[in-house]
Each structure stands twice: as C-alpha cells, then as structure tokens.
C-alpha cells in the first residue's frame, strides 16, 4: 500500500485511513489539531482511483462484499502491520470508508491501538468478540449525516460497548464531514481523558 510518513517529536504514532475519494493527506490537518507532536503514518486506499478511491470494494445492495473486505483486512495485517513501529502510544483514526476499514481490523485484532477514532463510520454487520482491551474508542456522527445515519452509528457504538470497555459516542450537528466543531469536541474529550490518567 502507498503511504505517507511524517516523523513527530513524541513517542506516539497516529495511523490514518481516509474516506472515499480522499488520499493519504486528507486527515493530516485533523491529526495536527489532535496530536500535534505525534508521528503520522497515513495510508492510501488500494481500491479504485480519484473520487472512487477507497480501502475495499463498494457495497452490493447496501451490504459489504465480505470476501473482498476480509481479504483486504487480512492483507493489511499481514503486509503492513510490521511497519507500524511500537511506540508508547498508537492511535488509529479513520474517516467514513477508512473508519469502516478500521472496524474490520478491530474484528481481527482488538488490541490494535491504544486509541481508536472512528469518524462517521457505517453500521455494517461486524462481529466483535468481548475483550478486556483497554483501548479508548471514540465514534462520531452528525445529526444531519445522510450517509452514516446517526441512529445507526449510535447502534454501532452500543455494539462496540458490548466488546470494548471504553467507548464514547459523540453526536455533532453537522453532516458527513469533519468540521471545526467536531475537531474541537474531540480535542476537549481527549484532553479530559488525558487529565484523568
């Protein structure tokens, strides 16, 4: 997979996955706002190109092409995981299609990261096993989001709660986009979590 790497000053690594039609630079400003001193490893989706670029095949009648999805998840874990150097803290962040891809990774490897930020994911049929993994999982949705419907994303967060002890659902006023309000709310939440530890 093509990727972008930027060395940071702290012993943190943010691993990023863009949304449909995005690229490996799409989430850099969001990451800079949330983790300004971290190293960044951002991946480019391998399916399609331009506005159709994504991490797995498009839906078929509203459902995942499970064979393609699981093959691409397995391929990432087999070929890319060793490139993710173990820092003192690993953060996974994905937007839309990239967030859905991270959910596939969590199905196979729940101990993926210390923090997982899922920006506007979709509630496809995922299977998570109950775990005592201490990862902090943050799930966002917009009240006006017509792609990742807020009620369905809330149901997804509740499903995640059955498997992961620390899940936080963040509902915003916006649409299917990451705006300044969402970044500010995420910063506030992350700062509060840091002050507790």
PDB file of C-alpha atoms in Angstrom:
ATOM      1  CA  UNK A   1       0.000   0.000   0.000  1.00  0.00           C
ATOM      2  CA  UNK A   2       1.154   3.543  -0.674  1.00  0.00           C
ATOM      3  CA  UNK A   3       1.588   5.605   2.448  1.00  0.00           C
ATOM      4  CA  UNK A   4       2.814   8.883   3.836  1.00  0.00           C
ATOM      5  CA  UNK A   5       5.022   9.066   6.926  1.00  0.00           C
ATOM      6  CA  UNK A   6       5.902  12.116   8.981  1.00  0.00           C
ATOM      7  CA  UNK A   7       8.243  11.868  11.951  1.00  0.00           C
ATOM      8  CA  UNK A   8       6.999  13.545  15.114  1.00  0.00           C
ATOM      9  CA  UNK A   9       8.592  14.647  18.361  1.00  0.00           C
ATOM     10  CA  UNK A  10       6.645  12.438  20.793  1.00  0.00           C
ATOM     11  CA  UNK A  11       6.587   8.666  21.203  1.00  0.00           C
ATOM     12  CA  UNK A  12       3.124   8.479  19.633  1.00  0.00           C
ATOM     13  CA  UNK A  13       2.134   7.132  16.237  1.00  0.00           C
ATOM     14  CA  UNK A  14      -1.120   8.101  14.533  1.00  0.00           C
ATOM     15  CA  UNK A  15      -2.169   5.642  11.806  1.00  0.00           C
ATOM     16  CA  UNK A  16      -4.713   7.201   9.420  1.00  0.00           C
ATOM     17  CA  UNK A  17      -7.217   5.993   6.815  1.00  0.00           C
ATOM     18  CA  UNK A  18      -9.010   8.467   4.523  1.00  0.00           C
ATOM     19  CA  UNK A  19     -12.625   8.499   3.339  1.00  0.00           C
ATOM     20  CA  UNK A  20     -13.947   7.591  -0.112  1.00  0.00           C
ATOM     21  CA  UNK A  21     -12.278   9.753  -2.745  1.00  0.00           C
ATOM     22  CA  UNK A  22      -9.686  11.010  -0.289  1.00  0.00           C
ATOM     23  CA  UNK A  23      -5.955  10.399  -0.160  1.00  0.00           C
ATOM     24  CA  UNK A  24      -3.168   9.890   2.336  1.00  0.00           C
ATOM     25  CA  UNK A  25      -3.145  13.641   3.108  1.00  0.00           C
ATOM     26  CA  UNK A  26      -6.876  14.040   3.836  1.00  0.00           C
ATOM     27  CA  UNK A  27      -6.693  13.728   7.630  1.00  0.00           C
ATOM     28  CA  UNK A  28      -3.356  15.483   8.225  1.00  0.00           C
ATOM     29  CA  UNK A  29      -4.883  18.767   9.436  1.00  0.00           C
ATOM     30  CA  UNK A  30      -7.242  16.882  11.753  1.00  0.00           C
ATOM     31  CA  UNK A  31      -4.345  14.867  13.163  1.00  0.00           C
ATOM     32  CA  UNK A  32      -2.226  18.020  13.567  1.00  0.00           C
ATOM     33  CA  UNK A  33      -5.014  19.559  15.650  1.00  0.00           C
ATOM     34  CA  UNK A  34      -5.490  16.482  17.851  1.00  0.00           C
ATOM     35  CA  UNK A  35      -1.914  15.170  18.127  1.00  0.00           C
ATOM     36  CA  UNK A  36       0.419  17.981  17.017  1.00  0.00           C
ATOM     37  CA  UNK A  37       3.661  16.286  18.110  1.00  0.00           C
ATOM     38  CA  UNK A  38       2.922  12.684  17.081  1.00  0.00           C
ATOM     39  CA  UNK A  39       4.403  10.762  14.175  1.00  0.00           C
ATOM     40  CA  UNK A  40       1.905  10.086  11.388  1.00  0.00           C
ATOM     41  CA  UNK A  41       1.544   7.072   9.106  1.00  0.00           C
ATOM     42  CA  UNK A  42      -1.271   7.628   6.615  1.00  0.00           C
ATOM     43  CA  UNK A  43      -2.389   5.028   4.074  1.00  0.00           C
ATOM     44  CA  UNK A  44      -3.799   5.350   0.564  1.00  0.00           C
ATOM     45  CA  UNK A  45      -6.718   3.078  -0.300  1.00  0.00           C
ATOM     46  CA  UNK A  46      -5.971   0.434  -2.933  1.00  0.00           C
ATOM     47  CA  UNK A  47      -9.440   0.099  -4.492  1.00  0.00           C
ATOM     48  CA  UNK A  48     -10.358   2.465  -7.337  1.00  0.00           C
ATOM     49  CA  UNK A  49      -8.880   5.892  -8.012  1.00  0.00           C
ATOM     50  CA  UNK A  50      -9.808   9.558  -7.778  1.00  0.00           C
ATOM     51  CA  UNK A  51     -13.317  10.072  -6.399  1.00  0.00           C
ATOM     52  CA  UNK A  52     -13.768   6.289  -6.188  1.00  0.00           C
ATOM     53  CA  UNK A  53     -10.615   5.561  -4.170  1.00  0.00           C
ATOM     54  CA  UNK A  54     -11.342   3.523  -1.060  1.00  0.00           C
ATOM     55  CA  UNK A  55      -9.996   0.708   1.129  1.00  0.00           C
ATOM     56  CA  UNK A  56     -12.406  -2.008  -0.022  1.00  0.00           C
ATOM     57  CA  UNK A  57     -14.948  -2.714  -2.750  1.00  0.00           C
ATOM     58  CA  UNK A  58     -18.208  -0.711  -2.866  1.00  0.00           C
ATOM     59  CA  UNK A  59     -21.321  -2.059  -1.198  1.00  0.00           C
ATOM     60  CA  UNK A  60     -23.513  -4.561  -3.022  1.00  0.00           C
ATOM     61  CA  UNK A  61     -27.203  -3.762  -2.383  1.00  0.00           C
ATOM     62  CA  UNK A  62     -26.228  -1.860   0.751  1.00  0.00           C
ATOM     63  CA  UNK A  63     -24.082  -4.662   2.149  1.00  0.00           C
ATOM     64  CA  UNK A  64     -20.365  -5.310   2.417  1.00  0.00           C
ATOM     65  CA  UNK A  65     -18.711  -7.558  -0.106  1.00  0.00           C
ATOM     66  CA  UNK A  66     -17.433  -9.661   2.791  1.00  0.00           C
ATOM     67  CA  UNK A  67     -14.951 -11.679   0.741  1.00  0.00           C
ATOM     68  CA  UNK A  68     -13.248  -8.557  -0.606  1.00  0.00           C
ATOM     69  CA  UNK A  69     -13.438  -6.766   2.747  1.00  0.00           C
ATOM     70  CA  UNK A  70     -11.899  -9.588   4.763  1.00  0.00           C
ATOM     71  CA  UNK A  71      -9.230 -10.239   2.133  1.00  0.00           C
ATOM     72  CA  UNK A  72      -8.108  -6.603   2.263  1.00  0.00           C
ATOM     73  CA  UNK A  73      -8.151  -6.544   6.071  1.00  0.00           C
ATOM     74  CA  UNK A  74      -6.063  -9.730   6.185  1.00  0.00           C
ATOM     75  CA  UNK A  75      -3.687  -8.310   3.571  1.00  0.00           C
ATOM     76  CA  UNK A  76      -3.143  -5.175   5.662  1.00  0.00           C
ATOM     77  CA  UNK A  77      -2.469  -7.143   8.836  1.00  0.00           C
ATOM     78  CA  UNK A  78      -0.074  -9.466   7.030  1.00  0.00           C
ATOM     79  CA  UNK A  79       1.849  -6.924   4.957  1.00  0.00           C
ATOM     80  CA  UNK A  80       1.595  -3.572   6.713  1.00  0.00           C
ATOM     81  CA  UNK A  81       1.370  -4.311  10.420  1.00  0.00           C
ATOM     82  CA  UNK A  82       5.118  -4.806  10.832  1.00  0.00           C
ATOM     83  CA  UNK A  83       5.670  -1.260   9.531  1.00  0.00           C
ATOM     84  CA  UNK A  84       3.737   0.127  12.486  1.00  0.00           C
ATOM     85  CA  UNK A  85       6.561   0.578  14.925  1.00  0.00           C
ATOM     86  CA  UNK A  86       5.555   0.017  18.528  1.00  0.00           C
ATOM     87  CA  UNK A  87       5.519   3.393  20.169  1.00  0.00           C
ATOM     88  CA  UNK A  88       4.423   4.059  23.731  1.00  0.00           C
ATOM     89  CA  UNK A  89       1.046   5.012  22.253  1.00  0.00           C
ATOM     90  CA  UNK A  90      -0.633   4.060  18.966  1.00  0.00           C
ATOM     91  CA  UNK A  91      -3.711   5.901  17.692  1.00  0.00           C
ATOM     92  CA  UNK A  92      -5.811   4.717  14.761  1.00  0.00           C
ATOM     93  CA  UNK A  93      -8.047   7.286  13.065  1.00  0.00           C
ATOM     94  CA  UNK A  94     -10.297   6.827  10.057  1.00  0.00           C
ATOM     95  CA  UNK A  95     -12.988   8.808   8.294  1.00  0.00           C
ATOM     96  CA  UNK A  96     -16.018   7.168   6.628  1.00  0.00           C
ATOM     97  CA  UNK A  97     -14.626   4.379   4.402  1.00  0.00           C
ATOM     98  CA  UNK A  98     -11.385   4.470   6.391  1.00  0.00           C
ATOM     99  CA  UNK A  99     -13.285   4.180   9.691  1.00  0.00           C
ATOM    100  CA  UNK A 100     -15.145   1.165   8.304  1.00  0.00           C
ATOM    101  CA  UNK A 101     -11.825  -0.415   7.363  1.00  0.00           C
ATOM    102  CA  UNK A 102     -10.547   0.100  10.923  1.00  0.00           C
ATOM    103  CA  UNK A 103     -13.677  -1.683  12.207  1.00  0.00           C
ATOM    104  CA  UNK A 104     -12.667  -4.661  10.068  1.00  0.00           C
ATOM    105  CA  UNK A 105      -9.200  -4.539  11.613  1.00  0.00           C
ATOM    106  CA  UNK A 106     -10.761  -4.446  15.104  1.00  0.00           C
ATOM    107  CA  UNK A 107     -12.739  -7.579  14.300  1.00  0.00           C
ATOM    108  CA  UNK A 108      -9.472  -9.454  13.731  1.00  0.00           C
ATOM    109  CA  UNK A 109      -7.167  -7.628  16.137  1.00  0.00           C
ATOM    110  CA  UNK A 110      -9.000  -5.909  19.027  1.00  0.00           C
ATOM    111  CA  UNK A 111      -5.706  -4.841  20.641  1.00  0.00           C
ATOM    112  CA  UNK A 112      -4.921  -2.782  17.527  1.00  0.00           C
ATOM    113  CA  UNK A 113      -4.277   0.552  19.251  1.00  0.00           C
ATOM    114  CA  UNK A 114      -4.449   2.499  22.485  1.00  0.00           C
ATOM    115  CA  UNK A 115      -6.961   4.932  20.997  1.00  0.00           C
ATOM    116  CA  UNK A 116      -9.289   4.398  18.017  1.00  0.00           C
ATOM    117  CA  UNK A 117     -11.140   7.364  16.488  1.00  0.00           C
ATOM    118  CA  UNK A 118     -13.932   6.400  14.074  1.00  0.00           C
ATOM    119  CA  UNK A 119     -15.168   9.496  12.222  1.00  0.00           C
ATOM    120  CA  UNK A 120     -18.602   8.903  10.653  1.00  0.00           C
ATOM    121  CA  UNK A 121     -18.424   5.106  10.259  1.00  0.00           C
ATOM    122  CA  UNK A 122     -21.290   2.968   8.952  1.00  0.00           C
ATOM    123  CA  UNK A 123     -23.070   0.212  10.827  1.00  0.00           C
ATOM    124  CA  UNK A 124     -22.364  -2.784   8.639  1.00  0.00           C
ATOM    125  CA  UNK A 125     -22.592  -6.289  10.072  1.00  0.00           C
ATOM    126  CA  UNK A 126     -19.472  -6.530  12.218  1.00  0.00           C
ATOM    127  CA  UNK A 127     -18.615  -9.267  14.706  1.00  0.00           C
ATOM    128  CA  UNK A 128     -16.637  -8.205  17.755  1.00  0.00           C
ATOM    129  CA  UNK A 129     -15.561 -10.596  20.479  1.00  0.00           C
ATOM    130  CA  UNK A 130     -15.831  -9.481  24.098  1.00  0.00           C
ATOM    131  CA  UNK A 131     -12.464  -8.307  25.324  1.00  0.00           C
ATOM    132  CA  UNK A 132     -10.802  -6.569  28.236  1.00  0.00           C
ATOM    133  CA  UNK A 133      -8.705  -4.454  25.849  1.00  0.00           C
ATOM    134  CA  UNK A 134      -8.300  -1.020  27.415  1.00  0.00           C
ATOM    135  CA  UNK A 135      -8.429   0.882  24.112  1.00  0.00           C
ATOM    136  CA  UNK A 136     -10.356   4.142  24.159  1.00  0.00           C
ATOM    137  CA  UNK A 137     -12.773   4.040  21.196  1.00  0.00           C
ATOM    138  CA  UNK A 138     -14.412   7.273  20.026  1.00  0.00           C
ATOM    139  CA  UNK A 139     -17.239   7.132  17.489  1.00  0.00           C
ATOM    140  CA  UNK A 140     -18.620  10.292  15.843  1.00  0.00           C
ATOM    141  CA  UNK A 141     -21.700  11.053  13.764  1.00  0.00           C
ATOM    142  CA  UNK A 142     -23.508  14.154  12.551  1.00  0.00           C
ATOM    143  CA  UNK A 143     -27.185  14.811  13.201  1.00  0.00           C
ATOM    144  CA  UNK A 144     -27.528  15.794   9.520  1.00  0.00           C
ATOM    145  CA  UNK A 145     -25.385  12.926   8.218  1.00  0.00           C
ATOM    146  CA  UNK A 146     -27.274  11.151   5.420  1.00  0.00           C
ATOM    147  CA  UNK A 147     -24.529   8.608   4.690  1.00  0.00           C
ATOM    148  CA  UNK A 148     -23.617   7.397   8.173  1.00  0.00           C
ATOM    149  CA  UNK A 149     -27.047   7.764   9.764  1.00  0.00           C
ATOM    150  CA  UNK A 150     -26.726   8.885  13.402  1.00  0.00           C
ATOM    151  CA  UNK A 151     -29.171   6.299  14.755  1.00  0.00           C
ATOM    152  CA  UNK A 152     -27.257   3.509  13.049  1.00  0.00           C
ATOM    153  CA  UNK A 153     -23.911   4.854  14.245  1.00  0.00           C
ATOM    154  CA  UNK A 154     -25.300   5.012  17.800  1.00  0.00           C
ATOM    155  CA  UNK A 155     -26.320   1.342  17.455  1.00  0.00           C
ATOM    156  CA  UNK A 156     -22.794   0.564  16.247  1.00  0.00           C
ATOM    157  CA  UNK A 157     -21.287   2.297  19.282  1.00  0.00           C
ATOM    158  CA  UNK A 158     -23.602   0.275  21.537  1.00  0.00           C
ATOM    159  CA  UNK A 159     -22.442  -2.922  19.814  1.00  0.00           C
ATOM    160  CA  UNK A 160     -18.834  -1.874  20.379  1.00  0.00           C
ATOM    161  CA  UNK A 161     -19.646  -1.308  24.070  1.00  0.00           C
ATOM    162  CA  UNK A 162     -20.506  -4.991  24.351  1.00  0.00           C
ATOM    163  CA  UNK A 163     -16.941  -5.901  23.345  1.00  0.00           C
ATOM    164  CA  UNK A 164     -14.796  -2.952  24.468  1.00  0.00           C
ATOM    165  CA  UNK A 165     -14.932  -1.389  27.960  1.00  0.00           C
ATOM    166  CA  UNK A 166     -14.230   2.209  26.873  1.00  0.00           C
ATOM    167  CA  UNK A 167     -16.456   3.516  24.055  1.00  0.00           C
ATOM    168  CA  UNK A 168     -17.567   7.138  23.684  1.00  0.00           C
ATOM    169  CA  UNK A 169     -20.236   8.241  21.176  1.00  0.00           C
ATOM    170  CA  UNK A 170     -20.044  11.852  20.038  1.00  0.00           C
ATOM    171  CA  UNK A 171     -23.062  13.299  18.188  1.00  0.00           C
ATOM    172  CA  UNK A 172     -22.498  16.585  16.360  1.00  0.00           C
ATOM    173  CA  UNK A 173     -24.764  18.992  14.499  1.00  0.00           C
ATOM    174  CA  UNK A 174     -23.100  18.647  11.093  1.00  0.00           C
ATOM    175  CA  UNK A 175     -23.321  16.465   8.015  1.00  0.00           C
ATOM    176  CA  UNK A 176     -20.991  13.761   6.639  1.00  0.00           C
ATOM    177  CA  UNK A 177     -17.847  15.805   7.071  1.00  0.00           C
ATOM    178  CA  UNK A 178     -15.222  16.556   9.701  1.00  0.00           C
ATOM    179  CA  UNK A 179     -15.620  20.229  10.607  1.00  0.00           C
ATOM    180  CA  UNK A 180     -14.016  22.551  13.162  1.00  0.00           C
ATOM    181  CA  UNK A 181     -16.696  21.855  15.778  1.00  0.00           C
ATOM    182  CA  UNK A 182     -16.040  18.116  15.557  1.00  0.00           C
ATOM    183  CA  UNK A 183     -12.293  18.619  15.933  1.00  0.00           C
ATOM    184  CA  UNK A 184     -12.842  20.945  18.903  1.00  0.00           C
ATOM    185  CA  UNK A 185     -15.134  18.423  20.602  1.00  0.00           C
ATOM    186  CA  UNK A 186     -12.635  15.633  20.010  1.00  0.00           C
ATOM    187  CA  UNK A 187      -9.798  17.781  21.426  1.00  0.00           C
ATOM    188  CA  UNK A 188     -11.892  18.522  24.505  1.00  0.00           C
ATOM    189  CA  UNK A 189     -12.668  14.851  25.047  1.00  0.00           C
ATOM    190  CA  UNK A 190      -9.047  13.748  24.529  1.00  0.00           C
ATOM    191  CA  UNK A 191      -7.758  16.469  26.866  1.00  0.00           C
ATOM    192  CA  UNK A 192     -10.251  15.395  29.545  1.00  0.00           C
ATOM    193  CA  UNK A 193      -9.146  11.772  29.182  1.00  0.00           C
ATOM    194  CA  UNK A 194      -5.501  12.778  29.449  1.00  0.00           C
ATOM    195  CA  UNK A 195      -6.117  14.799  32.595  1.00  0.00           C
ATOM    196  CA  UNK A 196      -7.750  11.739  34.227  1.00  0.00           C
ATOM    197  CA  UNK A 197      -4.754   9.499  33.583  1.00  0.00           C
TER     198      UNK A 197
END
